[in-house]
Short mmCIF file of C-alpha atoms in Angstrom, two decimals:
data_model
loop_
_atom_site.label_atom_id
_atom_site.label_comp_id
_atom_site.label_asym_id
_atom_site.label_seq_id
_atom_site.Cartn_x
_atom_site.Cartn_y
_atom_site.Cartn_z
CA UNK A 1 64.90 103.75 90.28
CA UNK A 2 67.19 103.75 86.90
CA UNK A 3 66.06 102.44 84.03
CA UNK A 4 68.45 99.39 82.82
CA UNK A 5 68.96 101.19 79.55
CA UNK A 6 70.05 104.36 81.61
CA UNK A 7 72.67 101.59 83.28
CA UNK A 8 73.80 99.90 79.95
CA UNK A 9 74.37 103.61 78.82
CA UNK A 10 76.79 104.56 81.52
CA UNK A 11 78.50 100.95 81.37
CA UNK A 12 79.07 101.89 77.66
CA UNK A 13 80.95 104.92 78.78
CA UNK A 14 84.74 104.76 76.92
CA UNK A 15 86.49 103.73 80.67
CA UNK A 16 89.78 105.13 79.45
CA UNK A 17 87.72 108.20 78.93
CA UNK A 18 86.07 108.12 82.01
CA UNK A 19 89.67 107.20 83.83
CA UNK A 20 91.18 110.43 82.44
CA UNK A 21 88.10 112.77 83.28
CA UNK A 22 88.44 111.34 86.97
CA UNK A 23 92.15 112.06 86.93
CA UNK A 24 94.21 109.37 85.65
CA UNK A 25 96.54 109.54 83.62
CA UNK A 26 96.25 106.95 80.97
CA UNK A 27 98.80 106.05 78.04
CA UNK A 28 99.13 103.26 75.98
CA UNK A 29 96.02 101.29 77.69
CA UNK A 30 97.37 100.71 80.96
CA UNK A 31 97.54 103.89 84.15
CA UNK A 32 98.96 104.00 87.61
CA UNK A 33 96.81 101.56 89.60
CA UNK A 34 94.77 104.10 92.43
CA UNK A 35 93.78 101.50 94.53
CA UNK A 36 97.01 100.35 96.03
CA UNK A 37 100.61 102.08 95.70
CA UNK A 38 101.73 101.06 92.55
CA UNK A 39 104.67 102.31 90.52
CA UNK A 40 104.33 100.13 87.55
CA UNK A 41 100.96 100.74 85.71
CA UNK A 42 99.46 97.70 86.80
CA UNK A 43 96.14 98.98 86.17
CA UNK A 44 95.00 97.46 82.25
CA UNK A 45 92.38 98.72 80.33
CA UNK A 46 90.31 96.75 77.38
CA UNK A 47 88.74 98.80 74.97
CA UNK A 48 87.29 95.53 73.27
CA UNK A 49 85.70 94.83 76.53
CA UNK A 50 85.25 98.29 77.83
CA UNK A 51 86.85 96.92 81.30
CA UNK A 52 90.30 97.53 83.61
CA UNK A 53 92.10 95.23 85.87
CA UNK A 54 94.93 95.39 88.25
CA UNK A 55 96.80 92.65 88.53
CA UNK A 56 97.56 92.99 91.83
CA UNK A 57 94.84 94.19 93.66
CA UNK A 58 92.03 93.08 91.60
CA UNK A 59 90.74 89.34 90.97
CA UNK A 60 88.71 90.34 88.08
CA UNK A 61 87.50 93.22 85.83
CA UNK A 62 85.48 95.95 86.42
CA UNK A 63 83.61 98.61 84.42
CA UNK A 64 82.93 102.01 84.18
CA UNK A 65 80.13 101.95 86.31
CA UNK A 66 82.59 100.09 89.22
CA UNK A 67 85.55 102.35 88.31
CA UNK A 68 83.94 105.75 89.25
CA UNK A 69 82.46 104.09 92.61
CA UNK A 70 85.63 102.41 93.80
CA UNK A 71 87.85 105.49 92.68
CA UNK A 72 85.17 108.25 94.02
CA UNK A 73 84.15 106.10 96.88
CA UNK A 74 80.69 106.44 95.90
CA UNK A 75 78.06 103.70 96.11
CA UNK A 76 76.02 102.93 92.95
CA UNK A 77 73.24 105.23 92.09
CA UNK A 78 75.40 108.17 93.18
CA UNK A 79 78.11 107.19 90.49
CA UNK A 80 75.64 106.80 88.07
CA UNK A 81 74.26 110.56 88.65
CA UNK A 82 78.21 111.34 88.42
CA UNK A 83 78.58 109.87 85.04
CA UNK A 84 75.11 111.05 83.86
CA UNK A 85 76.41 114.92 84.84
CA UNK A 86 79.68 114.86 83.29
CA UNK A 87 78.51 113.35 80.53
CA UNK A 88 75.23 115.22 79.93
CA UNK A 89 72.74 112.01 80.79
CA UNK A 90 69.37 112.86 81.37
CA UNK A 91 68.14 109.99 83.85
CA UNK A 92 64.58 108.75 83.76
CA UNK A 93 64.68 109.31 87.75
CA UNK A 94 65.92 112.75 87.87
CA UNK A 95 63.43 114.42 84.58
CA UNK A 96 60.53 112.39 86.81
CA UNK A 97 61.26 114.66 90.31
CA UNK A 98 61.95 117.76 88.33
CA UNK A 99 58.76 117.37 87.05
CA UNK A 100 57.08 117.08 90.16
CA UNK A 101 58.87 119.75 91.31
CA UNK A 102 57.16 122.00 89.21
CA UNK A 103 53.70 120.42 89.44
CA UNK A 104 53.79 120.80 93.48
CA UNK A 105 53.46 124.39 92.37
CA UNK A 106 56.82 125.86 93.12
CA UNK A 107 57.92 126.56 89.14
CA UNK A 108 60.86 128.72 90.19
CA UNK A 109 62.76 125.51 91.99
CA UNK A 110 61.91 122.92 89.39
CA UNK A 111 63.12 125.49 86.99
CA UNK A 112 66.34 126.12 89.02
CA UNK A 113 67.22 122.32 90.11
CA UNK A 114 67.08 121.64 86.78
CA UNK A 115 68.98 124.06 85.10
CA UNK A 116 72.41 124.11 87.21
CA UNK A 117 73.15 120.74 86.83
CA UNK A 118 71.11 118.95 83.75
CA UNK A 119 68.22 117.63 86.54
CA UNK A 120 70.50 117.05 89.22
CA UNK A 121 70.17 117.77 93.39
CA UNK A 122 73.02 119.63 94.85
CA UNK A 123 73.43 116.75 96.56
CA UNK A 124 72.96 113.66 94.04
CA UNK A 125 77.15 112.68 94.32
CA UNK A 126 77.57 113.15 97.09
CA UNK A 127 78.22 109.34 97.30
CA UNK A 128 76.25 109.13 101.08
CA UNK A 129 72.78 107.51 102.11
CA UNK A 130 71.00 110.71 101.97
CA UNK A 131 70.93 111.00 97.64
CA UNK A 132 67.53 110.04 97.34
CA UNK A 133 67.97 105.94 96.58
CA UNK A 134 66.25 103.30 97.58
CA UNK A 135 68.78 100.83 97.59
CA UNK A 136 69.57 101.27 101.50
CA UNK A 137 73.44 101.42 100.79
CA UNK A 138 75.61 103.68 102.04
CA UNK A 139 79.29 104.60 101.38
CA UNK A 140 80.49 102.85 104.35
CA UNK A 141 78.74 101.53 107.39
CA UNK A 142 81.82 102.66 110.17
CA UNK A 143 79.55 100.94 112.95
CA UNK A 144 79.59 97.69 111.55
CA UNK A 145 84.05 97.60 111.81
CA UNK A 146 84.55 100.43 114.30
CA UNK A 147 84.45 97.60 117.39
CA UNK A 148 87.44 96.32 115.57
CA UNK A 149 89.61 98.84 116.79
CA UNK A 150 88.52 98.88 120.05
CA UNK A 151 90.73 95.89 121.23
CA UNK A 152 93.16 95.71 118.89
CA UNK A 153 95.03 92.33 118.68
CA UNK A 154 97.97 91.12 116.50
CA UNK A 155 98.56 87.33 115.48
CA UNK A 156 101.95 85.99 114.62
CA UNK A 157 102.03 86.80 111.44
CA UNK A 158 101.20 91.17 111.75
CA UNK A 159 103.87 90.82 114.78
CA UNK A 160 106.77 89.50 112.92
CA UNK A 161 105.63 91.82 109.82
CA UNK A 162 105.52 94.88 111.79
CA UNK A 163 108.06 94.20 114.37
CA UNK A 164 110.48 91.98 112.89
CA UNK A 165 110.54 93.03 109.31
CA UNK A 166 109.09 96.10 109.62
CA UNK A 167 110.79 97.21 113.01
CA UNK A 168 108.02 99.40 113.96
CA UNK A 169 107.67 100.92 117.35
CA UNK A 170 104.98 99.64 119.50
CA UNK A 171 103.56 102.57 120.56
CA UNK A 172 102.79 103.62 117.29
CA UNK A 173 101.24 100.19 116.40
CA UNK A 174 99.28 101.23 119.01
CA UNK A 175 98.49 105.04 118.13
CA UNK A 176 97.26 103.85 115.06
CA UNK A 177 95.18 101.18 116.30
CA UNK A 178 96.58 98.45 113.90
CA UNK A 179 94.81 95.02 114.37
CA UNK A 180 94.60 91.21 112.51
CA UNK A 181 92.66 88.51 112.01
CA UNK A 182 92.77 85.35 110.07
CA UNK A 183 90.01 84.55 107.44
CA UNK A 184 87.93 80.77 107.31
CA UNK A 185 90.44 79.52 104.29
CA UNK A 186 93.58 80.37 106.67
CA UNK A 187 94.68 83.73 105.66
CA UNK A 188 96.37 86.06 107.90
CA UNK A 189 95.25 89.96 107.41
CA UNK A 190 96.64 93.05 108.75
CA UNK A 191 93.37 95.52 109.10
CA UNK A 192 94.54 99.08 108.74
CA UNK A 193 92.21 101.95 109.80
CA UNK A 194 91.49 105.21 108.19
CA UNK A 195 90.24 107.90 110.34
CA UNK A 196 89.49 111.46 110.03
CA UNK A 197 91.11 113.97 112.41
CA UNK A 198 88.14 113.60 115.03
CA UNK A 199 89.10 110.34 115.10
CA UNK A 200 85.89 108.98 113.43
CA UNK A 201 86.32 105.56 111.14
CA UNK A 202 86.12 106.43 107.70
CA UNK A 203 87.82 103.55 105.63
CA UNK A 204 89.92 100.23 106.29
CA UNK A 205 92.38 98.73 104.21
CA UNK A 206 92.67 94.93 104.09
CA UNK A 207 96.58 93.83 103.81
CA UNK A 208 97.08 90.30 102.58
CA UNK A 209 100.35 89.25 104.89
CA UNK A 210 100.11 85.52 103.21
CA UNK A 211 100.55 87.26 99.96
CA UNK A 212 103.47 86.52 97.61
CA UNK A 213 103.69 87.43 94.07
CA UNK A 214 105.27 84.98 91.03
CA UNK A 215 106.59 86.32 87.78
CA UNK A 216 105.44 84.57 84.71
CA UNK A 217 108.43 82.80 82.77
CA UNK A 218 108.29 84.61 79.96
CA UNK A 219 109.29 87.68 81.59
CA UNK A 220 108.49 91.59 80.29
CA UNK A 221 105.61 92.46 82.94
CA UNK A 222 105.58 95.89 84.21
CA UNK A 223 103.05 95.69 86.96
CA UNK A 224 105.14 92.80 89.47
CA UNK A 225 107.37 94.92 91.38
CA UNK A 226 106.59 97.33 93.65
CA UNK A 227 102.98 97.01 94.87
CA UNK A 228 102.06 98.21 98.05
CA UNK A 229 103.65 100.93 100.34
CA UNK A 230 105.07 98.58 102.69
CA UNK A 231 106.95 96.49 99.73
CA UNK A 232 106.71 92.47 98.52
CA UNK A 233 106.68 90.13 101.00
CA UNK A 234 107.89 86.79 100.33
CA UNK A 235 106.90 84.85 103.89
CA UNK A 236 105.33 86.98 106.23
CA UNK A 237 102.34 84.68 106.61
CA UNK A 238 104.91 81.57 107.32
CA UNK A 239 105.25 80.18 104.15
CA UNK A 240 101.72 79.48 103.59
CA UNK A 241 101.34 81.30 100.00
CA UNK A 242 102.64 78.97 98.06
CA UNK A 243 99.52 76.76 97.96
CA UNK A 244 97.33 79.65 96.92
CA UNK A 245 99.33 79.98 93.50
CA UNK A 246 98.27 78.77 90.79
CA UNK A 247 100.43 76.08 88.85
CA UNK A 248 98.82 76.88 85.43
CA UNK A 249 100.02 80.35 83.63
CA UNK A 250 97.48 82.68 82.17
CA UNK A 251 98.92 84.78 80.02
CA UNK A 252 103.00 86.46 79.33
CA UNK A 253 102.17 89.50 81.74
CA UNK A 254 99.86 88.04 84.03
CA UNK A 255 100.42 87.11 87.66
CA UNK A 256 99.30 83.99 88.59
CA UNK A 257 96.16 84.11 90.58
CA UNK A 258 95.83 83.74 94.22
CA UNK A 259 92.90 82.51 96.45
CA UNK A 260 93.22 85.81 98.39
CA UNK A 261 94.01 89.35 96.78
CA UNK A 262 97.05 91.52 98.04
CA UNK A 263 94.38 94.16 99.40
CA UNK A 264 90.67 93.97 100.20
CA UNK A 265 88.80 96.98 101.27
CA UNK A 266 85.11 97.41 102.75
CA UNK A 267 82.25 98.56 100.44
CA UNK A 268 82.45 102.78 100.62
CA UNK A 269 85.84 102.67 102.43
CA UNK A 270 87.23 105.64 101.76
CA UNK A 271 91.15 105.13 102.13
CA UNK A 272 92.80 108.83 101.21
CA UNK A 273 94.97 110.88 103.93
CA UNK A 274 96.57 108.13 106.75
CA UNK A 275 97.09 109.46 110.15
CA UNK A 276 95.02 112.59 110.59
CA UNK A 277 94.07 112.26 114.09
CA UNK A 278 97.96 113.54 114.45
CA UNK A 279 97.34 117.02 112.80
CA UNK A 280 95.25 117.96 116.43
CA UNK A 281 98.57 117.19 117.82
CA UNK A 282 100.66 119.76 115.91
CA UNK A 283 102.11 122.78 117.07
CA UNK A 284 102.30 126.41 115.60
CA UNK A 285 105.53 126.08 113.32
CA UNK A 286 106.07 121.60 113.95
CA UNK A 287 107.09 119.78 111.49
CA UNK A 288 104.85 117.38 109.77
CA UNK A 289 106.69 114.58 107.46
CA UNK A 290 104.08 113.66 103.88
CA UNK A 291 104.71 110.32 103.19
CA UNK A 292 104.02 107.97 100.92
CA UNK A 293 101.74 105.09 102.17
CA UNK A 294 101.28 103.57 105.32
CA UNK A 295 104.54 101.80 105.68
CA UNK A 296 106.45 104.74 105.71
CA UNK A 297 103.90 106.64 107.70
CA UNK A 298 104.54 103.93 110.42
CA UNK A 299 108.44 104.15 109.85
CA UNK A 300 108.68 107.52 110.07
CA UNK A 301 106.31 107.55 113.28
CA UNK A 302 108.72 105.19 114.93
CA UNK A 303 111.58 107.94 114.03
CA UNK A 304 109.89 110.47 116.35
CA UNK A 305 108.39 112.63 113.36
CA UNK A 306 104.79 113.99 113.29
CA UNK A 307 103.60 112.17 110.25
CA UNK A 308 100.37 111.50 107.73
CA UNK A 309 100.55 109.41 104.43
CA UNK A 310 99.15 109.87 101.16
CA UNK A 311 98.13 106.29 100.20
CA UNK A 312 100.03 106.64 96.61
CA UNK A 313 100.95 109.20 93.88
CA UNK A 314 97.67 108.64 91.81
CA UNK A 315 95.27 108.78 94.80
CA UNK A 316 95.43 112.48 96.23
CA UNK A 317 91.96 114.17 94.95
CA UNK A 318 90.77 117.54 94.99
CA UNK A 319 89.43 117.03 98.45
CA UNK A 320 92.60 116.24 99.68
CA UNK A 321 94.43 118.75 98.34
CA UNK A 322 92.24 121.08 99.99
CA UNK A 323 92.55 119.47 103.44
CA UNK A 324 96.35 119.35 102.88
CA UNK A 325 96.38 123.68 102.28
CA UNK A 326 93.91 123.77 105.56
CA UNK A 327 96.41 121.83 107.51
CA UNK A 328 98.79 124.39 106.68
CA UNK A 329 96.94 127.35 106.75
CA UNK A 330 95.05 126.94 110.44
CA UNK A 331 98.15 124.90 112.19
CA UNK A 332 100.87 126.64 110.33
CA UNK A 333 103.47 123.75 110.26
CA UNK A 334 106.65 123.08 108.16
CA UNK A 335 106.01 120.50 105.88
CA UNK A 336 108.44 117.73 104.78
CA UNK A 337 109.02 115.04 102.72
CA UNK A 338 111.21 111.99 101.95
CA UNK A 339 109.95 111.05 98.18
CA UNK A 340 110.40 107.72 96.95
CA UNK A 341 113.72 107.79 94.35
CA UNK A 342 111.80 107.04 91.73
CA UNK A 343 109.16 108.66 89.03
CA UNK A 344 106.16 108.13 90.59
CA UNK A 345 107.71 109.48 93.84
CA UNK A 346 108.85 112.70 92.80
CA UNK A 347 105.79 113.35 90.56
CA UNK A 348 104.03 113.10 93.64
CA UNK A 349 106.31 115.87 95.43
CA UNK A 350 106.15 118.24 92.23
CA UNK A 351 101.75 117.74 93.12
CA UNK A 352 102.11 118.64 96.58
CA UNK A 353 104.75 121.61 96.32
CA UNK A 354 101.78 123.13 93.76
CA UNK A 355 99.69 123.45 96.69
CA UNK A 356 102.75 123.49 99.58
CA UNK A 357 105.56 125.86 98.46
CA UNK A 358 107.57 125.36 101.58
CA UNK A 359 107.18 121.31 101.24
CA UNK A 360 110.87 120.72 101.91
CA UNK A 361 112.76 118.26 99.73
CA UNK A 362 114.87 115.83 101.43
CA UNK A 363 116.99 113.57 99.46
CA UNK A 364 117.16 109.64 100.59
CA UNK A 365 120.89 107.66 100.69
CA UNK A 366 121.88 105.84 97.61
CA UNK A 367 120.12 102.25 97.60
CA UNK A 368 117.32 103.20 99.63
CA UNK A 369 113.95 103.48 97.22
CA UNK A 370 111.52 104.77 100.56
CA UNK A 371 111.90 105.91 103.89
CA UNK A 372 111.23 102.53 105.53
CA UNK A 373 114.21 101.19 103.83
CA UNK A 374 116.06 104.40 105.29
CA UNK A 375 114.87 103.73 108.85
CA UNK A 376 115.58 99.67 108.78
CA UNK A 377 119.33 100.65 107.78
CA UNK A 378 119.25 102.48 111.44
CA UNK A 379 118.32 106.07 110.73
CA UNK A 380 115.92 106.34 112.95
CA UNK A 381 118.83 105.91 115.60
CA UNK A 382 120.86 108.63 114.38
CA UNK A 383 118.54 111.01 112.85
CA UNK A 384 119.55 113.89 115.09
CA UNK A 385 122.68 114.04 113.58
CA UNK A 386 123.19 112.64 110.22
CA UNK A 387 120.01 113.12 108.42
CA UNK A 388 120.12 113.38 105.02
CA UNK A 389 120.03 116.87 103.32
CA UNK A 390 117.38 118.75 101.85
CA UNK A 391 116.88 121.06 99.12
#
């Protein structure tokens, strides 16, 4: 067990500091929020406060300690141990097991466990059950949401999201095991599965469809446009939203808060590559379409394309990266892409041609900031023959 000094030590971390070591980018107190598909900066830090909020996915601040588990998908004493090793932290816990290390009589391991890693396992963030808590928690419990998906259902308001607005084909509703359910206050949810490509549960995302977001009336926030893959929507949960605002305004840039976030996730989810049970699928020399976030994962499914997602432009980690070069290497497919026309969009294809050199640029139509807007103006229809060109 961790002392509570050890805690208050990590929670007194500089977050920005911690933000950038992690890998994002930070300037002028405010970043790309990771936690949803945001093109804005949403994500605020305090350095009074030592805190960060989104104000779109978030209903209140979090710390340091809460930033590194929700961004690492770590549970809590393993993004402790992360902290403590990057920022050379001797815990109470881990100078207490080297030292029976060496009095069980084996000097040569106490000596080497703790001089790789300041007092540290190999495995102590790894983020999974086996780190040595006590605390019982584990990254995520897949058993407990995995009968979810068994019988997948979809109330009125996920079918006239995906198949009225959306215009998603049913068969890959279907394929990717899409399913709703309504909460006790009323609220409609479209549960979103994450699965490796075995086909084993390894996250959910949690999409508010009652969700609708309301400028304040002074104007000049940067974080209430664009803030989910799939875009705003204004009454996909029949109208119902507009009670769950509320009718007081908290500050110039600062949404007015909802009963209900935009996006909810389980404790440990781990939310990073969409729609790798496809990659089993692929074909010496196929093409597989990169997209960005589920939306257009879905869209360009429904197109006829072999496709995975990458949830946003600030949420592709190392170990993604790597998986991305794998899929590449072993299956030898073409990869392609469709980036968002804006900043955030290509940044994200300049990331992935690092690693991809043959990622092949193609260019959307004027007017059309994602694919999904490209396939509801009918180019799924006629993609055999006027697709857009590449470069």
């Amino acid at each position: 067990m961790m002392e509570k000094y050890e805690i208050q030590k990590l929670r007194e971390l500089p977050i920005e500091k911690v933000a950038k070591e992690m890998g994002m980018k930070v300037e002028h107190h405010k970043a790309l929020c990771p936690f949803h598909d945001d093109h804005h900066a949403s994500l605020m830090f305090s350095k009074t406060k030592n805190s960060c909020r989104c104000y779109v996915c978030m209903r209140s601040s979090i710390g340091t300690i809460d930033l590194a588990m929700r961004y690492l998908g770590k549970d809590f004493p393993a993004a402790c141990r992360w902290l403590a090793e990057e920022h050379q932290i001797q815990l109470e816990e881990d100078s207490s097991s080297e030292k029976s290390s060496s009095l069980g009589g084996s000097s040569g391991r106490g000596a080497s466990s703790g001089s790789s890693s300041g007092g540290f396992s190999s495995g102590s963030s790894s983020g999974d059950s086996s780190s040595g808590d006590n605390s019982g928690k584990s990254s995520f419990d897949a058993s407990r949401y995995a009968r979810f998906f068994e019988h997948p259902w979809l109330n009125q308001a996920a079918r006239r999201f995906l198949f009225e607005e959306r215009k998603i084909d049913r068969r890959v509703v279907n394929w990717c095991r899409l399913t709703s359910w309504t909460d006790k206050k009323g609220i409609n949810w479209l549960q979103i599965p994450y699965f490796d490509t075995d086909g084993r549960l390894i996250g959910i995302q949690n999409r508010n469809l009652d969700y609708t977001k309301k400028k304040s009336s002074s104007g000049g926030c940067s974080s209430d446009e664009k803030a989910s893959s799939a875009g705003n929507l204004s009454s996909s949960g029949g109208g119902s939203s507009e009670g769950n605002v509320s009718s007081e305004e908290k500050s110039p840039c600062e949404e007015k808060e909802q009963d209900a976030p935009r996006f909810r996730f389980p404790y440990g989810a781990r939310c990073s590559i969409y729609n790798l049970p496809v990659v089993k699928r692929l074909k010496p020399g196929e093409r597989l379409f990169i997209t960005e976030g589920c939306s257009d994962c879905w869209a360009m499914l429904s197109a006829g394309h072999k496709a995975i997602a990458i949830p946003s432009a600030t949420l592709l980690k190392p170990e993604d990266k790597q998986l991305l070069t794998d899929i590449g290497r072993l299956y030898q497919v073409e990869f392609h892409m469709f980036p968002d026309q804006d900043v955030p969009g290509e940044s994200l294809f300049m990331q992935l041609r690092e690693m991809l050199p043959q990622l092949v640029h193609h260019q959307l139509p004027p007017g059309c900031k994602d694919f999904s807007e490209y396939y509801l103006l009918g180019a799924a229809a006629t993609s055999g023959s006027k697709e857009p060109k590449n470069k």
